[in-house]
Coordinates of C-alpha atoms and ligand atoms in Angstrom, one line a residue:
X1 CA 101.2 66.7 111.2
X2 CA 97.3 66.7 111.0
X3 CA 95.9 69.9 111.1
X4 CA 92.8 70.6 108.9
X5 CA 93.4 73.6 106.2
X6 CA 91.0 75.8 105.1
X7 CA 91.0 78.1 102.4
X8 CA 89.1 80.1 100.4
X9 CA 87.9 79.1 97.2
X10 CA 87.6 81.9 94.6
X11 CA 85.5 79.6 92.6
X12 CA 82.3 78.9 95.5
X13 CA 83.9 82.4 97.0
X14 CA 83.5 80.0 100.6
X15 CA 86.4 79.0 103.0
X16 CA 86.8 74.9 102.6
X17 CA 88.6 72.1 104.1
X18 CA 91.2 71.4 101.9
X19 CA 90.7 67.6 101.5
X20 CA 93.9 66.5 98.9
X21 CA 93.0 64.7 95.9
X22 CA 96.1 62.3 97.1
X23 CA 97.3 63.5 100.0
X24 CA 101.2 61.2 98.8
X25 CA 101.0 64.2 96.4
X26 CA 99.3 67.4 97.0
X27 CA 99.7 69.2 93.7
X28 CA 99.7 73.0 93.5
X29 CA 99.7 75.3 90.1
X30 CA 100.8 79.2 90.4
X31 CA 101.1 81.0 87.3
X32 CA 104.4 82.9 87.0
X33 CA 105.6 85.9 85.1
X34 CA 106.5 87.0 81.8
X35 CA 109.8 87.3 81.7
X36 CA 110.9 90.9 79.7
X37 CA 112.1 92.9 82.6
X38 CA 112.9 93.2 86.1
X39 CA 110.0 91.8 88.5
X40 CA 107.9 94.7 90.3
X41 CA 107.5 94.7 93.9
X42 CA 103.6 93.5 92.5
X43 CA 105.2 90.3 91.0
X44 CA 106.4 89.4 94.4
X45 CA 103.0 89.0 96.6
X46 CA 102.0 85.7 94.5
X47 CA 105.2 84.2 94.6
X48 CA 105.7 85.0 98.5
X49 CA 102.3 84.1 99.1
X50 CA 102.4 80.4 97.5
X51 CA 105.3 80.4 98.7
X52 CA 103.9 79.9 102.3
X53 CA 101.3 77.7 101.0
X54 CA 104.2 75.5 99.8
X55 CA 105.8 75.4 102.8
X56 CA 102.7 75.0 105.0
X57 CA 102.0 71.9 103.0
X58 CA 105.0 70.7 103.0
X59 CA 105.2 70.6 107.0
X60 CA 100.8 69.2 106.9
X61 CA 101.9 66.2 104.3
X62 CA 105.6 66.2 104.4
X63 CA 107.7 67.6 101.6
X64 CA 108.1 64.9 99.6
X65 CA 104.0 64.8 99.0
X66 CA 104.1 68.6 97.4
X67 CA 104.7 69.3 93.9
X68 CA 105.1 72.6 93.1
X69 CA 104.7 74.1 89.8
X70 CA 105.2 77.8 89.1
X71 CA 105.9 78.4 84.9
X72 CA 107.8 81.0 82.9
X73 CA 105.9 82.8 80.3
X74 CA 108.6 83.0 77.8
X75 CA 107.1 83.5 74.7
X76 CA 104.8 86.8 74.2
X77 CA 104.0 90.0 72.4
X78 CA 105.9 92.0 75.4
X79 CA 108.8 90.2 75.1
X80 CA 109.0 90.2 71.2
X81 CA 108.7 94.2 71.0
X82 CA 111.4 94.3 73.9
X83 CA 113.7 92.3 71.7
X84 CA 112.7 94.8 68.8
X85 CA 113.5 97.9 70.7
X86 CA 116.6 97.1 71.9
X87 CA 118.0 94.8 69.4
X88 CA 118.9 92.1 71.4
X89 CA 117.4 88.7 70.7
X90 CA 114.8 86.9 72.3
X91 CA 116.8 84.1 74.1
X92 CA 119.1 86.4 75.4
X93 CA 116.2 88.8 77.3
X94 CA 114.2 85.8 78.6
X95 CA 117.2 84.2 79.6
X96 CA 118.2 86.9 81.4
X97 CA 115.1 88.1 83.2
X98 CA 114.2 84.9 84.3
X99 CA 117.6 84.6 86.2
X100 CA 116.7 87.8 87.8
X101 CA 113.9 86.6 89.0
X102 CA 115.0 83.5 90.6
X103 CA 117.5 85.9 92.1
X104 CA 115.0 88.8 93.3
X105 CA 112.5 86.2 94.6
X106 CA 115.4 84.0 96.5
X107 CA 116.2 87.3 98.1
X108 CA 112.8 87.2 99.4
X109 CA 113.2 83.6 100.7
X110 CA 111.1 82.3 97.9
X111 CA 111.6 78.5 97.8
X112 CA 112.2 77.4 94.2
X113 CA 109.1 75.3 93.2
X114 CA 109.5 71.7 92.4
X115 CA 108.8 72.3 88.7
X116 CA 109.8 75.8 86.8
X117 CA 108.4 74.7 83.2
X118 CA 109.1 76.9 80.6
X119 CA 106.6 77.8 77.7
X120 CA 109.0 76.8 74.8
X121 CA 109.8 74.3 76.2
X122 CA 106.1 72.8 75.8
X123 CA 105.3 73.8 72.3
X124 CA 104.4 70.1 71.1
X125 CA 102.3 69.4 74.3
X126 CA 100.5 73.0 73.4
X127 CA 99.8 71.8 70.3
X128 CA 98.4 68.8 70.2
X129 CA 95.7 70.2 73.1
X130 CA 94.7 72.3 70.0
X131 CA 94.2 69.6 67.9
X132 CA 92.6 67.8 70.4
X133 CA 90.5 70.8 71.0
X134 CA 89.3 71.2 67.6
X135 CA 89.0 67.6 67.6
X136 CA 86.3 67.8 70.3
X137 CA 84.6 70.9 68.8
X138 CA 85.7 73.4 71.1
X139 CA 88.0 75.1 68.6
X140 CA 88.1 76.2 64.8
X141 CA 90.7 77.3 62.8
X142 CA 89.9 80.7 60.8
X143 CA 92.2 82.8 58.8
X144 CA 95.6 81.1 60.5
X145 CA 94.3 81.5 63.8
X146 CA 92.9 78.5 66.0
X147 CA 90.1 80.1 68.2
X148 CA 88.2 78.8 71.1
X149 CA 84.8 78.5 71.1
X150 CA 83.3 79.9 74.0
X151 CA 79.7 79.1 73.2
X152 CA 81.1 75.4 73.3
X153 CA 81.9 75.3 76.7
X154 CA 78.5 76.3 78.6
X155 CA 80.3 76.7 81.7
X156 CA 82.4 79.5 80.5
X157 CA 82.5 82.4 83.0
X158 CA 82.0 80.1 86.2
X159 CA 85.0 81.0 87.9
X160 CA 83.9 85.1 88.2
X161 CA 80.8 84.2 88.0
X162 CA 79.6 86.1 85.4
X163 CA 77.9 86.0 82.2
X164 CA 79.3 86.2 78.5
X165 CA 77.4 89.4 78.1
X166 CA 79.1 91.2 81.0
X167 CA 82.6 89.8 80.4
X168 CA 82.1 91.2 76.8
X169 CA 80.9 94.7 78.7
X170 CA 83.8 94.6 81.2
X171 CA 86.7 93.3 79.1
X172 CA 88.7 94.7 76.2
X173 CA 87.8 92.3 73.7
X174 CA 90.1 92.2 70.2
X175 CA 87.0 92.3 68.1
X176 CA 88.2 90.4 65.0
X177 CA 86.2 89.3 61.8
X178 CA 87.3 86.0 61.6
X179 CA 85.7 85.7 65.2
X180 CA 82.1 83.2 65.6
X181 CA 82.0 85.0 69.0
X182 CA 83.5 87.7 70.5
X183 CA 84.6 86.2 73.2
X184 CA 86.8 83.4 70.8
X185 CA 90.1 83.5 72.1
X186 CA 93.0 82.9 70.9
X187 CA 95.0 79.3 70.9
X188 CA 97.3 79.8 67.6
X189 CA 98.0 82.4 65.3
X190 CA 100.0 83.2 62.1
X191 CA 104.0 84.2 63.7
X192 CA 105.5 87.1 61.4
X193 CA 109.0 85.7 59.7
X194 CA 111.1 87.8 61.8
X195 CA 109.4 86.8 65.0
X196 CA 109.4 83.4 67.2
X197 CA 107.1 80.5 64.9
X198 CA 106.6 76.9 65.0
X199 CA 105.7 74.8 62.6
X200 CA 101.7 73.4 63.3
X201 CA 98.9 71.9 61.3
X202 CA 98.0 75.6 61.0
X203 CA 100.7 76.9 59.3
X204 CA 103.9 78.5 61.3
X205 CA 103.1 80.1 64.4
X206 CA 102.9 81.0 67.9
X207 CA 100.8 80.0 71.0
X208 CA 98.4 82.5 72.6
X209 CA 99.0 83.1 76.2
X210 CA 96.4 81.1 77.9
X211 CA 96.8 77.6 76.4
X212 CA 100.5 77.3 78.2
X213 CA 99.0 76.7 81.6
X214 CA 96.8 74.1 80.6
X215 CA 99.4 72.2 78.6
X216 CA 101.9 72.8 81.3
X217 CA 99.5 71.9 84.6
X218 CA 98.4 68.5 82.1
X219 CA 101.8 67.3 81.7
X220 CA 103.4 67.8 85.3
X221 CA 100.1 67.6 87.6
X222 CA 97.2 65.6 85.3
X223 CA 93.9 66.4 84.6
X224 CA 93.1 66.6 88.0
X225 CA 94.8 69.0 90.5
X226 CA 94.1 70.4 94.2
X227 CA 95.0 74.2 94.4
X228 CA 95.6 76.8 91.2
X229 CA 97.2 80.4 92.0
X230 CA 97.8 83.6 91.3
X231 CA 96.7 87.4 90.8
X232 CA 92.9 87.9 91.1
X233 CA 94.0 90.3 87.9
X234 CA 94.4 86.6 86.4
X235 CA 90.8 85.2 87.1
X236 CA 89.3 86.4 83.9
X237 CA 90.0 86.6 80.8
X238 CA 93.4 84.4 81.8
X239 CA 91.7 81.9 84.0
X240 CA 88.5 81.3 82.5
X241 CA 90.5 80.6 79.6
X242 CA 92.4 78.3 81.3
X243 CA 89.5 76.0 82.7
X244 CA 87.4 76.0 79.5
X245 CA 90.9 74.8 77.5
X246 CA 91.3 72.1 80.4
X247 CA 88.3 71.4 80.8
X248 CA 87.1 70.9 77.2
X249 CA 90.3 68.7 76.1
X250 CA 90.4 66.5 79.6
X251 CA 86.5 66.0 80.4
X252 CA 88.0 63.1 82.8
X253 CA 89.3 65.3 84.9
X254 CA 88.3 68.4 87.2
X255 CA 91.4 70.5 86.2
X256 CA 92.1 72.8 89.5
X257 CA 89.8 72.0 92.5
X258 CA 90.6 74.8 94.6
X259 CA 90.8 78.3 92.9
X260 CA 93.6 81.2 95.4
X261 CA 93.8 84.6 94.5
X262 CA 95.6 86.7 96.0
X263 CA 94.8 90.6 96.0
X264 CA 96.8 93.2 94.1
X265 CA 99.7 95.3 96.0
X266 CA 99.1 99.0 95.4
X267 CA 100.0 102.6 95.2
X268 CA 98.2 104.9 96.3
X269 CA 94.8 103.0 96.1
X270 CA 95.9 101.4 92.2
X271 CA 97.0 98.1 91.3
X272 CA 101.0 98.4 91.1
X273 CA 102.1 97.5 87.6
X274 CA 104.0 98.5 84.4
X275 CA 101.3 99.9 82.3
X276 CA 100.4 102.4 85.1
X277 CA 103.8 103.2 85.4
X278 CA 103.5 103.5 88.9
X279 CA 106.1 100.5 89.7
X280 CA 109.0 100.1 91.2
X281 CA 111.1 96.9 91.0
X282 CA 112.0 94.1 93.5
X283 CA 116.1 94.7 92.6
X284 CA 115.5 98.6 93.3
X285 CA 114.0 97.9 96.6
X286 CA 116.6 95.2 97.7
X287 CA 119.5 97.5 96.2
X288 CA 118.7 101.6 97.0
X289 CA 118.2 103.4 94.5
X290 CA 117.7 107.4 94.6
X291 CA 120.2 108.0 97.9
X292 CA 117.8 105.1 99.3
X293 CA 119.4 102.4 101.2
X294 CA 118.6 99.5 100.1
X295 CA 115.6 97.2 102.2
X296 CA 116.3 93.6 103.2
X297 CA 114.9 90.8 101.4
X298 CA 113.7 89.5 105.1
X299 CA 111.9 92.6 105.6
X300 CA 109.9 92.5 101.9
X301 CA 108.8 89.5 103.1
X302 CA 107.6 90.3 106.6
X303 CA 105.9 93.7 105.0
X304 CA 104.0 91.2 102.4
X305 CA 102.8 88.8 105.4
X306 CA 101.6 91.7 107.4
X307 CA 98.9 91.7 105.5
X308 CA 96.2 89.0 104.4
X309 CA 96.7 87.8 100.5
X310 CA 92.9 88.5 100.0
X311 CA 93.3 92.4 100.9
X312 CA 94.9 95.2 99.0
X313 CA 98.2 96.1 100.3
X314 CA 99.9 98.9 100.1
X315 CA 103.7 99.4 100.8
X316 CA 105.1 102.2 102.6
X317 CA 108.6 102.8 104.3
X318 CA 107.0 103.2 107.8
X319 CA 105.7 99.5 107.1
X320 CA 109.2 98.6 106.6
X321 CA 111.3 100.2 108.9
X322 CA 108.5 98.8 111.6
X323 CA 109.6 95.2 110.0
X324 CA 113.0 96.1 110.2
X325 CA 112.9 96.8 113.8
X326 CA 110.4 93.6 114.7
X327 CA 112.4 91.2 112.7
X328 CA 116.1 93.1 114.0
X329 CA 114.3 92.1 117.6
X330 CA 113.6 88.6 117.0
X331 CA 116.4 87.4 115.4
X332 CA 118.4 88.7 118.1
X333 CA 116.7 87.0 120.8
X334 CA 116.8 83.7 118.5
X335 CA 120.5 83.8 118.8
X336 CA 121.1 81.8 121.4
X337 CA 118.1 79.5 121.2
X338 CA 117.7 75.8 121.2
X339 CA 117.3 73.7 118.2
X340 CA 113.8 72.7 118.5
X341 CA 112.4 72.5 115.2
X342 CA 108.3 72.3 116.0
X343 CA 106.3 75.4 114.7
X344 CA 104.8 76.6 117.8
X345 CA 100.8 75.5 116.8
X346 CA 99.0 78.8 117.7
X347 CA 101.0 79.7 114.1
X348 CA 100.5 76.9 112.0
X349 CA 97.1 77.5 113.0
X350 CA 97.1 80.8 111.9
X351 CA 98.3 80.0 108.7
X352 CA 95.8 76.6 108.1
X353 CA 92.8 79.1 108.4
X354 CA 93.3 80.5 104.8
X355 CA 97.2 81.6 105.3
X356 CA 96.6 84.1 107.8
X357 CA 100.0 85.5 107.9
X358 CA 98.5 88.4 109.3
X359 CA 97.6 86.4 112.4
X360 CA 101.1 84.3 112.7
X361 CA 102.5 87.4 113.1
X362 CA 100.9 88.4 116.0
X363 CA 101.2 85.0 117.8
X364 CA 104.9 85.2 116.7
X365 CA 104.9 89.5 118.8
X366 CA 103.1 87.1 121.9
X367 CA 106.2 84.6 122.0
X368 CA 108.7 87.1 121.6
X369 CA 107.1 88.8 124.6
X370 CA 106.8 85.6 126.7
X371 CA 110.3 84.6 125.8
X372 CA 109.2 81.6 123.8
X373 CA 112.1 81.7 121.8
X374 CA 112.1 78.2 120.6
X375 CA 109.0 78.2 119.0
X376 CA 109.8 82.1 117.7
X377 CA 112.7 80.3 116.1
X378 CA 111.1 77.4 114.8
X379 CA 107.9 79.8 113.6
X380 CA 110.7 82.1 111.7
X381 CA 111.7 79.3 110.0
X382 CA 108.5 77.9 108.7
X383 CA 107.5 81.2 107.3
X384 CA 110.9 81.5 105.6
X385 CA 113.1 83.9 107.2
X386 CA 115.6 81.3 108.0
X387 CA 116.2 79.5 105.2
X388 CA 120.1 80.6 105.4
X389 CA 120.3 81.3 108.6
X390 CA 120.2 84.7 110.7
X391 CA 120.8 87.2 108.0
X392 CA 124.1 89.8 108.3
X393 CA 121.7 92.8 108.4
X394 CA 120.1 91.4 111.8
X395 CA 123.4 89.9 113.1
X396 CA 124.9 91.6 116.1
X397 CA 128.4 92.4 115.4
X398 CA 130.0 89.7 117.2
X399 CA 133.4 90.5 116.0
X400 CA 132.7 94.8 117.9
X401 CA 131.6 93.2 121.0
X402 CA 134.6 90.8 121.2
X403 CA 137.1 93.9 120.6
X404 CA 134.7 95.9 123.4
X405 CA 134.8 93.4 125.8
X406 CA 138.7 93.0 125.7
X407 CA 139.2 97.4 125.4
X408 CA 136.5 97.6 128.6
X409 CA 138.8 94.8 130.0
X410 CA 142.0 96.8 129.5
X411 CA 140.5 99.9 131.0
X412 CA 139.0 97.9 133.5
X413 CA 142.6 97.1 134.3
X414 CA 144.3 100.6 134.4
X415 CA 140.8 102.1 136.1
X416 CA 141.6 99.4 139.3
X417 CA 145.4 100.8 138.4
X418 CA 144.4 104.2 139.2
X419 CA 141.4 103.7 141.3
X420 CA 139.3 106.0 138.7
X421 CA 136.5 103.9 137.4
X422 CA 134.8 107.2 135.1
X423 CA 135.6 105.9 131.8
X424 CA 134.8 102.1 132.8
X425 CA 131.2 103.6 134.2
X426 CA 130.8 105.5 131.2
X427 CA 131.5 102.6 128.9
X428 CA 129.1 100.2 130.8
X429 CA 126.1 102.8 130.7
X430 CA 126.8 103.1 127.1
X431 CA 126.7 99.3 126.5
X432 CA 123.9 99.1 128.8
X433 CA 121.7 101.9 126.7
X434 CA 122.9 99.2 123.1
X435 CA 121.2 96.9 124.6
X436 CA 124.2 95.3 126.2
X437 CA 124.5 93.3 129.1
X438 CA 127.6 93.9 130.6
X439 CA 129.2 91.2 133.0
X440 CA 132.6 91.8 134.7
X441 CA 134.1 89.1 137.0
X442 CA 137.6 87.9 137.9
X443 CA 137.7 85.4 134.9
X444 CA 137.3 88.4 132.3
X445 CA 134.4 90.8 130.7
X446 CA 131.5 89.4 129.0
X447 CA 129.1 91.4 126.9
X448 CA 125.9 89.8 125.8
X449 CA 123.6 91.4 123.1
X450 CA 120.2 91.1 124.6
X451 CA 116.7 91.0 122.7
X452 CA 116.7 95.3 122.2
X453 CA 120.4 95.6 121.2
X454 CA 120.9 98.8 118.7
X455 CA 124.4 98.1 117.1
X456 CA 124.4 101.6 115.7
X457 CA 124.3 102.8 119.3
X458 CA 127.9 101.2 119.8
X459 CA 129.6 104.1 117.6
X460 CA 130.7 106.4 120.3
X461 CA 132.9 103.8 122.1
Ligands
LIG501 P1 102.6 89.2 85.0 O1 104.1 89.0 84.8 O2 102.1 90.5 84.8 O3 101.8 88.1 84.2 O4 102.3 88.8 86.5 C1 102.9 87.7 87.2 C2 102.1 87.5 88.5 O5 102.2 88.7 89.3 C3 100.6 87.2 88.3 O6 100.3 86.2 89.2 C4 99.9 88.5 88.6 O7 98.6 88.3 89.1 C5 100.8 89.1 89.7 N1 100.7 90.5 89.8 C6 100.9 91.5 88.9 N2 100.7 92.7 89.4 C7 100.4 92.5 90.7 C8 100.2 93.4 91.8 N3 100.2 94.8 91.7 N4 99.9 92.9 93.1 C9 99.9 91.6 93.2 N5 100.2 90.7 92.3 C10 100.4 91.1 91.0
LIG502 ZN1 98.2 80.7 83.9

């Protein structure tokens, strides 16, 4: 399929054609959670959002030119003071919360990426960038810590644009006195005997947080990638961090061409997340919780892609009971459509101008309206909501309107008996106000769900 993409860089802040570095492989990195507890509904934008960029590339350059990778952050200072608290060990937790997440995210028709690389799992790779790194003279080893050098790297700050004196201003930096700089961050330090350590030229330790991405990215995607992701939260310190590791230790290579960031879900004009407190989790939302009914992973999703991933987004029930009801609408007048499996182009445009999801969905209202369904179905399925088929919570009961068709039959039957139609009128108007179409002929009684049918409207009969 050739149709030109364009997104928005973070790093020239302009909208860009996306030209592939190869397009046999477009390569895409997204960083992915910690994983010590349940995912917030936060956690989800990123990983719906690349989620569509996955799949849009996937149709552009076929899905065997995308590779994927979206990592697990597996070992870290949250997870170890979890482990503390509650006395279970470390495997246990992270092996735990990173199978609810692959559960929580497929609920929201989150494809799996093509790679999920684990931290621990790269330890040696990790490492040896270090080494390398202080090899090069971008990183010294002080009191058991390996720090970067910042003032080594004179590029540092380029992705937010901003100047070591203002990062130091805006950030919290862990003033330390082993430190050249400030802004020295942290590759390896000393690990405690009681917590997670490997063995290194530095003594027994533990990685610091930014130096897994590189490592990982290197090893599945090379020095040279097309498109890095995640939370604009991410773009400094973690980011930054990121480039001036890669960067430094690969000078061959451009590390990640094109910088996306998407904007933070909030709550009442803050960024949702656990510190504030103000979270609530993706399981909570899928499940009920408080007397709540539970919302439909299907309608997360379509309440995420309302909105454009560069805007703040807030959620609120009238957003999703509005889903509910679009999505309830369309799947119903998919039902009986033909198997014609090309996006309609009006939305893969939408989303090849910088993932306007916002936009898709509105083409997507315009074929609904015109009848289109063909290309509503084939639109559905590009931006996920048919990955296993037409979900139960947006099925019509086919089963009720089977049994209704054969009772209206047998009334049908007894009202020509007794030439006193009332009951069969009565039935009919109520089927009619569902949404029903009713048809009645010699052969039998028909009913057809049609593109407004309210099940719940069926109760009385
Ligand atoms: P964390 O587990 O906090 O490292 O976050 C995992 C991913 O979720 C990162 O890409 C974050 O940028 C993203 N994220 C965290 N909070 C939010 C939020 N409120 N809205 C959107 N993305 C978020
Ligand atoms: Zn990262």
């Amino acid at each position: 399929m050739d149709v030109p993409i364009w997104l928005t860089n973070s790093r020239t802040r302009k909208k860009e054609l996306f030209e592939p570095i190869d397009p046999d492989n477009v390569r895409i990195y997204v960083c992915g959670p910690t994983v010590y507890d349940r995912a917030h509904l936060g956690n989800a934008r990123p990983a719906i959002v690349f989620d569509v960029l996955f799949r849009l590339m996937r149709q552009v350059y076929g899905p065997e030119h995308v590779t994927y990778v979206r990592n697990f952050t597996d070992v870290d200072d949250k997870i170890n003071a979890r482990a503390q608290a509650s006395g279970r060990s470390i495997g246990e937790i992270t092996a735990e919360t990173t199978q609810w997440y692959l559960d929580d995210m497929a609920a929201v028709g989150v494809m799996e990426p093509t790679h999920m690389p684990r931290a621990t799992e790269f330890i040696d790779q990790m490492i040896a960038m270090i080494a390398d790194l202080i090899e090069k003279g971008h990183a010294y080893e002080a009191e058991g810590h390996v720090l970067f050098a910042v003032e080594s790297y004179k590029a540092y700050g380029g992705l937010s644009g901003r100047s070591v004196d203002d990062m130091i201003a805006g950030a919290r930096v862990e003033v330390a006195p082993y430190k050249r700089n400030p802004m020295d961050f942290v590759l390896w330090k000393p690990s405690e005997p009681e917590l997670p350590g490997w063995e290194s030229p530095w003594g027994r330790g533990r990685p610091g947080w930014h130096i897994e991405c590189s490592a990982m990215s290197y090893e599945l995607l090379g020095a040279s990638f097309d498109i890095h992701g995640g939370g604009n939260d991410l773009m400094f310190p973690h980011h930054e961090n990121e480039i001036a590791q890669s960067c430094c230790a690969h000078p061959e290579g451009g590390f990640a061409k094109v910088w996306l960031h998407n904007e933070m879900l909030q709550v009442e004009g803050k960024k949702m997340s656990k510190s504030l407190g103000n979270f609530f989790t993706v399981h909570d939302l899928l499940e009920g919780r408080d007397g709540q009914a539970g919302v439909p992973g299907e309608v997360i999703r379509f309440v995420m892609l309302s909105t454009h991933y560069r805007k703040p987004m807030d959620w609120t029930a009238e957003k999703a009971s509005q889903a509910e009801a679009t999505l309830k609408k369309w799947y119903a007048q998919i039902t009986e459509a033909l198997d014609n499996e090309v996006p309609y182009v009006g939305v893969v445009n939408a989303l090849a101008d910088d993932l306007n999801t916002a936009k898709a969905i509105a083409e997507m209202h315009q074929l609904s309206l015109a009848g289109d369904t063909p290309s509503l179905r084939a639109s559905l399925k590009l931006l996920g909501f048919l990955d296993h088929g037409i979900p139960d919570w947006a099925r019509g009961p086919d089963f009720d309107l089977s049994e209704l068709a054969d009772k209206l039959a047998a009334v049908r039957g007894a009202a020509m008996e007794s030439k006193d139609f009332s009951e069969v009128d009565r039935m009919k108007a109520a089927l009619l106000e569902a949404g029903v179409e009713v048809r009645m002929s010699k052969a039998g009684v028909e009913l057809l769900p049609g593109a407004g049918f309210d099940a719940a409207k069926l109760e009385g009969l």
